[in-house]
mmCIF file of the C-alpha atoms, coordinates in Angstrom:
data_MODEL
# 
_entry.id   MODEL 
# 
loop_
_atom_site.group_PDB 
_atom_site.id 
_atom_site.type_symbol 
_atom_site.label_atom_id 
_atom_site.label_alt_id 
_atom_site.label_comp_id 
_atom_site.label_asym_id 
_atom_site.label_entity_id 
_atom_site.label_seq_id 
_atom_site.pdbx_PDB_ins_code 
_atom_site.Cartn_x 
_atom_site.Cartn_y 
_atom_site.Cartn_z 
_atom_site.occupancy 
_atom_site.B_iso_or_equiv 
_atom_site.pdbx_formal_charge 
_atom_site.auth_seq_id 
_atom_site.auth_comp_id 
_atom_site.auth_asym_id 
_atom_site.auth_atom_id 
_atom_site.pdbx_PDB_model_num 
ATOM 1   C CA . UNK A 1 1   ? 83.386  92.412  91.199  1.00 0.00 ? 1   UNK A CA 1 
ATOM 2   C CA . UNK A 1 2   ? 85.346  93.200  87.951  1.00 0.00 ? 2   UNK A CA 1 
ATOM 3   C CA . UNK A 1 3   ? 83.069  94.201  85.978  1.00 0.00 ? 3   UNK A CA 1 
ATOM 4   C CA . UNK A 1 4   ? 81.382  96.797  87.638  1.00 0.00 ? 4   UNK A CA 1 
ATOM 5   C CA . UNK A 1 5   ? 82.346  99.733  86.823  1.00 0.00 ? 5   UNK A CA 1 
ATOM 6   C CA . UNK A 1 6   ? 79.976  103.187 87.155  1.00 0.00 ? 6   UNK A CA 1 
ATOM 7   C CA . UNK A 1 7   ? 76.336  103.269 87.548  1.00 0.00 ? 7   UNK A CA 1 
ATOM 8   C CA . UNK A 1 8   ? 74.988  106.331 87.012  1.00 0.00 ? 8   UNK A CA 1 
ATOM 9   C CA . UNK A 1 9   ? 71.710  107.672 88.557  1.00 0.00 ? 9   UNK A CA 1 
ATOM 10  C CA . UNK A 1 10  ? 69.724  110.680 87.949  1.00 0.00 ? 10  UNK A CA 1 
ATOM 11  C CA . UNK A 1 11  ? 69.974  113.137 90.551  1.00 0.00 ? 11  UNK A CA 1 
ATOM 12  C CA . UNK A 1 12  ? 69.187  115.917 90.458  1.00 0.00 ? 12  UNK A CA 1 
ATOM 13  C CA . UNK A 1 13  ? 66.073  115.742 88.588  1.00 0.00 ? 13  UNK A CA 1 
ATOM 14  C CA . UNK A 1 14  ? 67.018  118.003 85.948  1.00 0.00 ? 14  UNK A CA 1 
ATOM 15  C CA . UNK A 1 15  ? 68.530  115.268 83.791  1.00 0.00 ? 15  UNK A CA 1 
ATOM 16  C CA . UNK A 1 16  ? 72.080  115.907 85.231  1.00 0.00 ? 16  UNK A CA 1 
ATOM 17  C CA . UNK A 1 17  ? 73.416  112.499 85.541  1.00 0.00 ? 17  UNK A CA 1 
ATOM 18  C CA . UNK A 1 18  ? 75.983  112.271 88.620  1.00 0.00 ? 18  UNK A CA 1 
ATOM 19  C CA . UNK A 1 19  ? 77.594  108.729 88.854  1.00 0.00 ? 19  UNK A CA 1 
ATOM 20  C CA . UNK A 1 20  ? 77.063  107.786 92.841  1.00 0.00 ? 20  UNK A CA 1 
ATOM 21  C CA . UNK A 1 21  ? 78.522  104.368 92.500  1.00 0.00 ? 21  UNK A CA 1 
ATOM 22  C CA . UNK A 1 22  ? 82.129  103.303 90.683  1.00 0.00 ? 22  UNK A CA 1 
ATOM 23  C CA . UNK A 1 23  ? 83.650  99.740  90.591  1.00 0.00 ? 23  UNK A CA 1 
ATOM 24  C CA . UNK A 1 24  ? 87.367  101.174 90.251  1.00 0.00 ? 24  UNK A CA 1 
ATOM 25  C CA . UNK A 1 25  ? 86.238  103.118 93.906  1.00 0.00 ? 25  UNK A CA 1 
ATOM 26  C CA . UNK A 1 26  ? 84.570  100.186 95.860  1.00 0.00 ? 26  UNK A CA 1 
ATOM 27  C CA . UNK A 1 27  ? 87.588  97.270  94.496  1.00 0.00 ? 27  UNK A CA 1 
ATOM 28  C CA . UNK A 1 28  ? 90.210  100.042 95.729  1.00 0.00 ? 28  UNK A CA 1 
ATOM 29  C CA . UNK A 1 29  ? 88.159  100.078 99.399  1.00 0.00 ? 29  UNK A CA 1 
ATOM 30  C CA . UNK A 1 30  ? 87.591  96.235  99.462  1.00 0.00 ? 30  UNK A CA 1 
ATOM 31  C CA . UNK A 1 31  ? 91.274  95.255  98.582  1.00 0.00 ? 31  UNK A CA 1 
ATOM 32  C CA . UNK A 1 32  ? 92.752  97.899  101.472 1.00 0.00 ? 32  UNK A CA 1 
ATOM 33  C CA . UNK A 1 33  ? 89.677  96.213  103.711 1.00 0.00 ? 33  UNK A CA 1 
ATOM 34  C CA . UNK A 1 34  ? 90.644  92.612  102.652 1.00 0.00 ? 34  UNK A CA 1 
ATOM 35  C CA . UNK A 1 35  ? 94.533  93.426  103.601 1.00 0.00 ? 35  UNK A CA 1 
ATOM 36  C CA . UNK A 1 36  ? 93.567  95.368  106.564 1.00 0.00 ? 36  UNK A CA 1 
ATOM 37  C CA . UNK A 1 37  ? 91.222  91.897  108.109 1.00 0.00 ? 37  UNK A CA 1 
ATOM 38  C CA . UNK A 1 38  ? 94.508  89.722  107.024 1.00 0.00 ? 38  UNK A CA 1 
ATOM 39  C CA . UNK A 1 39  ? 96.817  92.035  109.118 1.00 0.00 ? 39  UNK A CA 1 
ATOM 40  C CA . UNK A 1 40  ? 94.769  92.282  112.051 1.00 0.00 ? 40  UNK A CA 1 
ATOM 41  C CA . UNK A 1 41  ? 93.788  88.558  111.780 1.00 0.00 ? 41  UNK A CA 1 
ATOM 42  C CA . UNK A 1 42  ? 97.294  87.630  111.807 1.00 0.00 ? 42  UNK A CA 1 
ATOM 43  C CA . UNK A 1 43  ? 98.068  89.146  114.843 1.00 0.00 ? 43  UNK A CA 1 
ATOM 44  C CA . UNK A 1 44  ? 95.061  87.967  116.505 1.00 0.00 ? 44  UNK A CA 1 
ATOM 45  C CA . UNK A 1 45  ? 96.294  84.688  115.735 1.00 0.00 ? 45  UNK A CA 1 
ATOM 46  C CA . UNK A 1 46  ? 99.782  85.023  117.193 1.00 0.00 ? 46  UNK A CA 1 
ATOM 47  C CA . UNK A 1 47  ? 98.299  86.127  120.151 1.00 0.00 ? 47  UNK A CA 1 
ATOM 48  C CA . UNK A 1 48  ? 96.114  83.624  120.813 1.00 0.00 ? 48  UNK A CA 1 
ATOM 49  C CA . UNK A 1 49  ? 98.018  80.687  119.499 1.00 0.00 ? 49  UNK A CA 1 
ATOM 50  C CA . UNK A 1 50  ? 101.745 81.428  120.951 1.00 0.00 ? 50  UNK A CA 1 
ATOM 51  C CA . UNK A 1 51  ? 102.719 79.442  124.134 1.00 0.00 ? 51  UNK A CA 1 
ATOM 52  C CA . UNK A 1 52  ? 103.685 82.946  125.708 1.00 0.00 ? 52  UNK A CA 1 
ATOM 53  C CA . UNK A 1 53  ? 100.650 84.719  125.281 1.00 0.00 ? 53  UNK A CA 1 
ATOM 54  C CA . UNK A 1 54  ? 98.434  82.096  127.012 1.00 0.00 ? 54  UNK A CA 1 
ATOM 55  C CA . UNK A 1 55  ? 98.276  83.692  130.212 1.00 0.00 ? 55  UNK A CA 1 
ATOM 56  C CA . UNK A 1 56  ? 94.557  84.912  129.858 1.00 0.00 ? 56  UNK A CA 1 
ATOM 57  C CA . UNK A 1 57  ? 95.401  88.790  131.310 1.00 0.00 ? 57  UNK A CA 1 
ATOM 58  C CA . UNK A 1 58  ? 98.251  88.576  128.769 1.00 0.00 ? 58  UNK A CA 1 
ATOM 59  C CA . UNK A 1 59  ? 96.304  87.854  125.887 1.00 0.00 ? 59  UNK A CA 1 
ATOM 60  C CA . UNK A 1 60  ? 93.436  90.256  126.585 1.00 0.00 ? 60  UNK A CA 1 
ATOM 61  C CA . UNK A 1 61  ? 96.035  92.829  126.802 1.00 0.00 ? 61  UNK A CA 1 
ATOM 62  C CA . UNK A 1 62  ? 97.457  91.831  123.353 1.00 0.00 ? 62  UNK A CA 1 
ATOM 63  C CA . UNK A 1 63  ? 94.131  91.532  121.531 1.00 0.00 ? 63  UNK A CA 1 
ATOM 64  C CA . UNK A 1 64  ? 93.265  94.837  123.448 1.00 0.00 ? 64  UNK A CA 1 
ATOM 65  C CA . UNK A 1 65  ? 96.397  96.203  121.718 1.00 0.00 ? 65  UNK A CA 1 
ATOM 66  C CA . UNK A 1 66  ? 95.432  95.360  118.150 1.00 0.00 ? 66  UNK A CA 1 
ATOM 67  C CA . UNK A 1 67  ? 92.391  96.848  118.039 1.00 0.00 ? 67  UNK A CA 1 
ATOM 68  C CA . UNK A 1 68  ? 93.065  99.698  119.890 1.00 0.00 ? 68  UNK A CA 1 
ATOM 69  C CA . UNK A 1 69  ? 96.414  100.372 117.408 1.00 0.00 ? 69  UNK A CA 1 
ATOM 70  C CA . UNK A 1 70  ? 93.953  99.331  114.250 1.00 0.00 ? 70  UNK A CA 1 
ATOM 71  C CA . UNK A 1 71  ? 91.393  101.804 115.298 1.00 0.00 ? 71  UNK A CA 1 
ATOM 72  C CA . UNK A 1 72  ? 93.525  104.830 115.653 1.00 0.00 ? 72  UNK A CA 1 
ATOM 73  C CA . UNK A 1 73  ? 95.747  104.439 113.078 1.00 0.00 ? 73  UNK A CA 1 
ATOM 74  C CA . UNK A 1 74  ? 92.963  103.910 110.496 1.00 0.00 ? 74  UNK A CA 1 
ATOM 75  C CA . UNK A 1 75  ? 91.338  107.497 112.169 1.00 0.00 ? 75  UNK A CA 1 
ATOM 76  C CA . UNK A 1 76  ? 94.870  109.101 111.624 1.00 0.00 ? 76  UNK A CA 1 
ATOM 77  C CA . UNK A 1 77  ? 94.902  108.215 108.016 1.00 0.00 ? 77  UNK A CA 1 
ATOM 78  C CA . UNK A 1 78  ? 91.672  108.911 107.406 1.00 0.00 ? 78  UNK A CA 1 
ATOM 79  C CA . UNK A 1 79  ? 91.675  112.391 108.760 1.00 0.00 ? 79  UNK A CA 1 
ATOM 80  C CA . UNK A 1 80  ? 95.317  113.015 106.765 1.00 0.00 ? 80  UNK A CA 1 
ATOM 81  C CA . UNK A 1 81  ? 93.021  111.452 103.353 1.00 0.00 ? 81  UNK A CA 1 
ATOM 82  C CA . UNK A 1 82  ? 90.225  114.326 104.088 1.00 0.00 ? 82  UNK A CA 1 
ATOM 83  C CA . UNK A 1 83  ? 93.158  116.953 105.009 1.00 0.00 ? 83  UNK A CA 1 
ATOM 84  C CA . UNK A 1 84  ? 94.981  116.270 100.985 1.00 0.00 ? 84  UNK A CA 1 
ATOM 85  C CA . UNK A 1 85  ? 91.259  115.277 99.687  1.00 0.00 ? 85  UNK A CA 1 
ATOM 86  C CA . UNK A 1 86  ? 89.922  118.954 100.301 1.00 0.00 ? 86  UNK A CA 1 
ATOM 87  C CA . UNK A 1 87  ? 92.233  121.297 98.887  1.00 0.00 ? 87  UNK A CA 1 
ATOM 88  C CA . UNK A 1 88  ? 92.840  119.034 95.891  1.00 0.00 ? 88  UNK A CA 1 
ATOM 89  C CA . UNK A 1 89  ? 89.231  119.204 95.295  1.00 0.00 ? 89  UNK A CA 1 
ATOM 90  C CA . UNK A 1 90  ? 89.617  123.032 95.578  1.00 0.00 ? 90  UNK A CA 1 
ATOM 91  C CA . UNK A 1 91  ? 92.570  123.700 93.722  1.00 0.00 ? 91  UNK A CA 1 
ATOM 92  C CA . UNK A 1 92  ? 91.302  121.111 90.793  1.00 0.00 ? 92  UNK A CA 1 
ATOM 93  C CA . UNK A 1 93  ? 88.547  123.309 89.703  1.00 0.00 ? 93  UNK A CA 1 
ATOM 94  C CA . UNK A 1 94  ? 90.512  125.039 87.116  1.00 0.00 ? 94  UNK A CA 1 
ATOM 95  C CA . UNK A 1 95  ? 92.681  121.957 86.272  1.00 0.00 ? 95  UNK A CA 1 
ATOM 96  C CA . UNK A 1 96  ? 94.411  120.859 82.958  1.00 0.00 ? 96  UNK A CA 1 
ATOM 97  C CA . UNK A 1 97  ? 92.342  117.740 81.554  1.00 0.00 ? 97  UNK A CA 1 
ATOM 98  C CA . UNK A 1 98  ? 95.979  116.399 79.868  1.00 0.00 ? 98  UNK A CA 1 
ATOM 99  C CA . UNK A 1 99  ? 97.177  116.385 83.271  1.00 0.00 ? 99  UNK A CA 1 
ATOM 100 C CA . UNK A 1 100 ? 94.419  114.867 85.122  1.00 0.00 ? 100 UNK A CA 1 
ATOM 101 C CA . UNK A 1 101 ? 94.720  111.843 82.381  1.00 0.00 ? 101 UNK A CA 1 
ATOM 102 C CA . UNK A 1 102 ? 98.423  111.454 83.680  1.00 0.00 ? 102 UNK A CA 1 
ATOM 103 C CA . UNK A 1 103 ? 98.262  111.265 87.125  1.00 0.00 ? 103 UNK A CA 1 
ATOM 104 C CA . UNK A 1 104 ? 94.856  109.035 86.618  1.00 0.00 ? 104 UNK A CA 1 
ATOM 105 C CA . UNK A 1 105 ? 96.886  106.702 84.452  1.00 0.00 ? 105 UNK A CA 1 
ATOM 106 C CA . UNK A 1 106 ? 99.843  106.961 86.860  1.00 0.00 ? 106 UNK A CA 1 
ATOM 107 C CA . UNK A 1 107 ? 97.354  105.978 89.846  1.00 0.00 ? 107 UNK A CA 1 
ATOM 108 C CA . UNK A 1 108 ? 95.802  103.015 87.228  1.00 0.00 ? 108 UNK A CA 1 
ATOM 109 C CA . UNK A 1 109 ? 99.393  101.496 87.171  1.00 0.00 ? 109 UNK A CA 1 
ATOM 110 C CA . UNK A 1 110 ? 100.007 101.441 90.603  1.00 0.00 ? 110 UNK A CA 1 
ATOM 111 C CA . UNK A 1 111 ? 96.613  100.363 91.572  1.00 0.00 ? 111 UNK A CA 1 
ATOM 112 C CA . UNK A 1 112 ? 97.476  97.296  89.216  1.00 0.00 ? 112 UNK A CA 1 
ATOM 113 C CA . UNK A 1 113 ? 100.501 96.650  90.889  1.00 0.00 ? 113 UNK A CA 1 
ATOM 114 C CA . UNK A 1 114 ? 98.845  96.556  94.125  1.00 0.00 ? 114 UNK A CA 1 
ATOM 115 C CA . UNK A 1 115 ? 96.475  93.792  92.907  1.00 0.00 ? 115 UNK A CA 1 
ATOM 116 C CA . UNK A 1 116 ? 99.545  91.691  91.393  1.00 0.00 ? 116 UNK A CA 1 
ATOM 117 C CA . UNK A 1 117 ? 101.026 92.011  95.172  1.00 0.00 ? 117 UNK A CA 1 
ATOM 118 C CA . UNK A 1 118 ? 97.356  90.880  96.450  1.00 0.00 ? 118 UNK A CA 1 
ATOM 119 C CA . UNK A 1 119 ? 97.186  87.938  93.808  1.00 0.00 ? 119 UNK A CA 1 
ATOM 120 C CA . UNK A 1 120 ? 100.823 87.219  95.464  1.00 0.00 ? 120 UNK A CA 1 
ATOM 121 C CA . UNK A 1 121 ? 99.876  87.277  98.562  1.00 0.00 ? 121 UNK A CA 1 
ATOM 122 C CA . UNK A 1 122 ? 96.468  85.436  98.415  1.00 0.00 ? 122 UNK A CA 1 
ATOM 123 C CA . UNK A 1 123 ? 98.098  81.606  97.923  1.00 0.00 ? 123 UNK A CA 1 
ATOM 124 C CA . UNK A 1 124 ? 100.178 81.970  100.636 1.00 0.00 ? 124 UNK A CA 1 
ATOM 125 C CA . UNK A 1 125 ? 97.330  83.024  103.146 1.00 0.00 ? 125 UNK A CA 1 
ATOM 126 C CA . UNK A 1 126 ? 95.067  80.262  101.702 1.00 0.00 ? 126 UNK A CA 1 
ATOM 127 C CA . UNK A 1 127 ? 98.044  78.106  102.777 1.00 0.00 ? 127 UNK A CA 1 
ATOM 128 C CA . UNK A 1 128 ? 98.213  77.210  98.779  1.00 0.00 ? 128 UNK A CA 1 
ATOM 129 C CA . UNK A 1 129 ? 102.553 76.956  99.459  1.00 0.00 ? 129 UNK A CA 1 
ATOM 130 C CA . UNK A 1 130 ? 104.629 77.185  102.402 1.00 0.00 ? 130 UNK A CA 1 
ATOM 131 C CA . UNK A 1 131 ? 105.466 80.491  104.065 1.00 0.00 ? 131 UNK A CA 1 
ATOM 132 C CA . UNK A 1 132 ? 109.218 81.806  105.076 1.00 0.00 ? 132 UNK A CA 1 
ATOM 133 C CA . UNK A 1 133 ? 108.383 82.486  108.772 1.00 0.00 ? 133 UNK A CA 1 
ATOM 134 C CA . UNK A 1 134 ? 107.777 78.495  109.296 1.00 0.00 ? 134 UNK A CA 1 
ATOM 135 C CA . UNK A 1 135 ? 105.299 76.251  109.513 1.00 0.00 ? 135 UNK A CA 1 
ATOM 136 C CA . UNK A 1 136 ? 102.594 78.145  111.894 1.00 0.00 ? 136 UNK A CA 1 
ATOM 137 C CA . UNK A 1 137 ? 103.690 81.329  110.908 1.00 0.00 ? 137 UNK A CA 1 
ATOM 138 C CA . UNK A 1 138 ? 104.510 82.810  113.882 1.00 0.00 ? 138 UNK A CA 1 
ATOM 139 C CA . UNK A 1 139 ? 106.899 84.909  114.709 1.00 0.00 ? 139 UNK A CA 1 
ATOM 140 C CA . UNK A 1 140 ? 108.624 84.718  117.977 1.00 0.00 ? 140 UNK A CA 1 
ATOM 141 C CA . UNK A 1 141 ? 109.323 86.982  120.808 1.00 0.00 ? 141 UNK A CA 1 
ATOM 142 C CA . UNK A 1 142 ? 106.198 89.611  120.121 1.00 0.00 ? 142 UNK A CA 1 
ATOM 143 C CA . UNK A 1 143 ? 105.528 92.448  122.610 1.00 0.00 ? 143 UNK A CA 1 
ATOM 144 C CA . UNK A 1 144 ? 102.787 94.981  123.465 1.00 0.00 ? 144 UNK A CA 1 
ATOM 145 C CA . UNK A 1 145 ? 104.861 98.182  121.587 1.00 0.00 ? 145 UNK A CA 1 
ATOM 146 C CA . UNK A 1 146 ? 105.848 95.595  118.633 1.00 0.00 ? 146 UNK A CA 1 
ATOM 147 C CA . UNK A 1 147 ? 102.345 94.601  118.209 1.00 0.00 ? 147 UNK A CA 1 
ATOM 148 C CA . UNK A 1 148 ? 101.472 97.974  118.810 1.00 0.00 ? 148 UNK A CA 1 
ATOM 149 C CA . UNK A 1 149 ? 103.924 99.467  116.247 1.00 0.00 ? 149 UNK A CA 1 
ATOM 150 C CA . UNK A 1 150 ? 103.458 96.648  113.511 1.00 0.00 ? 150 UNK A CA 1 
ATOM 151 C CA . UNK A 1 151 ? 99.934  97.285  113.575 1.00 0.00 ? 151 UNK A CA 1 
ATOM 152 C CA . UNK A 1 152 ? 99.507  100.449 113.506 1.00 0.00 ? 152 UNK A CA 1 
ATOM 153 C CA . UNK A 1 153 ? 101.632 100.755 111.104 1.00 0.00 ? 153 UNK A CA 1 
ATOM 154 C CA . UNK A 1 154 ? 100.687 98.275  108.916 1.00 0.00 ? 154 UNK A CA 1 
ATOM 155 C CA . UNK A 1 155 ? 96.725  99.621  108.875 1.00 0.00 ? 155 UNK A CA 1 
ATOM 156 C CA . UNK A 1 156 ? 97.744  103.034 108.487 1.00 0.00 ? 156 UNK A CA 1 
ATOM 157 C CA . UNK A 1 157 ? 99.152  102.350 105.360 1.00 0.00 ? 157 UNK A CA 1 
ATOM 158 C CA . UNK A 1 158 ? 96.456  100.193 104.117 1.00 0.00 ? 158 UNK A CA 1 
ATOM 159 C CA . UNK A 1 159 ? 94.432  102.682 105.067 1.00 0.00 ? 159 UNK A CA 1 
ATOM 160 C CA . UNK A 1 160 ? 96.469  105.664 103.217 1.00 0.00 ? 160 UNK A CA 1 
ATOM 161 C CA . UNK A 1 161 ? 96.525  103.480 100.772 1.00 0.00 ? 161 UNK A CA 1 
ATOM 162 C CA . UNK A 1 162 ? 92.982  104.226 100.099 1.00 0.00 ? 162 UNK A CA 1 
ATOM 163 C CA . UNK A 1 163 ? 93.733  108.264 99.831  1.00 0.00 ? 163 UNK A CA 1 
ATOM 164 C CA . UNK A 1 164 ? 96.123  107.709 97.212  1.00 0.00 ? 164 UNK A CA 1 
ATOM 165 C CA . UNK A 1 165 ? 94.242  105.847 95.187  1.00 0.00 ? 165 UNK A CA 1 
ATOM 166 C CA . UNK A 1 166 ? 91.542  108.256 95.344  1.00 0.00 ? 166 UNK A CA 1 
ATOM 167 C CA . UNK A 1 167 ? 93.569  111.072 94.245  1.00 0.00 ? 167 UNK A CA 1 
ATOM 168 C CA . UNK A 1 168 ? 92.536  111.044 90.215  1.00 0.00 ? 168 UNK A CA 1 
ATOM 169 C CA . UNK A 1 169 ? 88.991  111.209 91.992  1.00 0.00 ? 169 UNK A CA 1 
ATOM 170 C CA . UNK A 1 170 ? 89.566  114.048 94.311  1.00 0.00 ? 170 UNK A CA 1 
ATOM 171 C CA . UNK A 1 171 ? 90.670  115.837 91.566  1.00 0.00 ? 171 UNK A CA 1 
ATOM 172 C CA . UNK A 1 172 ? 87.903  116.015 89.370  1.00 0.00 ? 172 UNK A CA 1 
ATOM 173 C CA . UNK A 1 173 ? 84.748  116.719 90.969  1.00 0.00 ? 173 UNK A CA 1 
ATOM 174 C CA . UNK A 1 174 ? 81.905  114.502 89.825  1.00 0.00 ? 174 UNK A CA 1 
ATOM 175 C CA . UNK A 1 175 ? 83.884  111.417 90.287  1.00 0.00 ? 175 UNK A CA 1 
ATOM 176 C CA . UNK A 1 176 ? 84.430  111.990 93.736  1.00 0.00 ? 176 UNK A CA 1 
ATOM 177 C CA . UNK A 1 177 ? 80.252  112.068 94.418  1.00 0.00 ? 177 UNK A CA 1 
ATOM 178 C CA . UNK A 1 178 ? 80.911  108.178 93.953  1.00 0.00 ? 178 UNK A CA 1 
ATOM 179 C CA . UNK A 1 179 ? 83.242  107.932 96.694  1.00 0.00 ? 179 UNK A CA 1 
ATOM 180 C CA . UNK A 1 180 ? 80.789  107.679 99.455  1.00 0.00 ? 180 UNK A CA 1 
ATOM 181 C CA . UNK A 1 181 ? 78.846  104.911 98.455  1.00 0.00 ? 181 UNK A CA 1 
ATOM 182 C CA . UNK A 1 182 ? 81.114  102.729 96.705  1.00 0.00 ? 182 UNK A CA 1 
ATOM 183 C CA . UNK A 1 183 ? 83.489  102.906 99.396  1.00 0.00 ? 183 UNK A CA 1 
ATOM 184 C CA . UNK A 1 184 ? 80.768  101.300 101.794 1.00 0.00 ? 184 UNK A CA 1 
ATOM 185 C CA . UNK A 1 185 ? 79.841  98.762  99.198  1.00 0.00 ? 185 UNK A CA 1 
ATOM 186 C CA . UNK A 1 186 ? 83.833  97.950  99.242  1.00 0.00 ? 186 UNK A CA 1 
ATOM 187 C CA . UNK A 1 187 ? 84.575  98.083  102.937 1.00 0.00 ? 187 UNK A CA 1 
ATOM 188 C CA . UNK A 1 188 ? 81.306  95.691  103.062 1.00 0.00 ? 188 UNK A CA 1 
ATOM 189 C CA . UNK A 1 189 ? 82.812  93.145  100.403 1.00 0.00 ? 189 UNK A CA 1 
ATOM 190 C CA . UNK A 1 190 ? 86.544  93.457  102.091 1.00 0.00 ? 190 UNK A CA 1 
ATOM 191 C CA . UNK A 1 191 ? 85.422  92.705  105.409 1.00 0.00 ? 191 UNK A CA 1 
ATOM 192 C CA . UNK A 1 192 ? 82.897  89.758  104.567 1.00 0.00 ? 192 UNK A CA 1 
ATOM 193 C CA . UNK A 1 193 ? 86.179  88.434  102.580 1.00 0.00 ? 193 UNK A CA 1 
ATOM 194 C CA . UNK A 1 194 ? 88.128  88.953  105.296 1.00 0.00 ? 194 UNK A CA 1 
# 
């Protein structure tokens, strides 16, 4: 997964080559996928695992709530993504190269930091060592608007996560012609891991 990293295709045919797939693109889409599954998973499984949720119109309203809060916080943060993604595609035509290299390296240190907090959080969801909330992992005393809130929440920002990562691609043009496809390729990868 690593070590892919651009493949570059001809197109047009006037021996312009235009990279349509990066590796650095599709691992920052499968690792925001991967968390987003985990988060939605989790509460999936409080739901149907808790005592109080058993009541069968009770947990179909719960589920119901997940996905519902999933779905529309992951549109909200992708339209906000295409909202900052357009004008700094505009504004970037007549950009400093020293200053693109920053804010790309910036971006490369946080997006390593991310994937130290996903190596962190990996053993714990294999059930590798022992987590803080207890021995099932459930948290007690969940209700529709804190399911509701804690998931929307927590898949918007997975989801934003994705925007700012992007942002060294936005702002230089030909990189961002890779976005489309390797962001499938990841959100295919993240959800088969997840």
């Amino acid at each position: 997964l690593f070590l892919i990293t651009t493949v570059s295709l001809t197109y047009p045919p006037n021996n312009m080559s235009v990279p349509l797939f990066n590796g650095a693109v599709m691992t920052i889409f499968a690792r925001e996928v991967l968390e987003g599954t985990v988060i939605i998973g989790q509460y999936r499984t409080v739901v149907q695992r808790t005592p109080e949720w058993q009541e069968p119109e009770k947990q179909k309203a719960g589920l119901k709530a997940i996905n519902t809060a999933a779905g529309w916080a992951s549109l909200v943060a992708v339209i906000l993504i295409i909202c900052v993604a357009v004008p700094l595609g505009l504004l970037s035509r007549d950009f400093d190269e020293r200053v693109g290299d920053i804010i790309e390296g910036v971006s490369k240190v946080v997006a390593a930091f991310c994937i130290l907090q996903l190596s962190l959080k990996m053993p714990k969801f294999l059930g590798l060592y022992a987590s803080k909330k207890g021995k099932d992992g459930v948290q007690i005393g969940l209700t529709l608007k804190s399911i509701r809130f804690n998931v929307a929440w927590n898949i918007w920002r997975e989801v934003a996560e994705i925007g700012v990562f992007l942002i060294p691609f936005f702002l230089e043009g030909e990189k961002a012609k890779a976005i489309p496809l390797s962001g499938l390729a990841g959100i295919v990868v993240g959800g088969i891991l997840g």
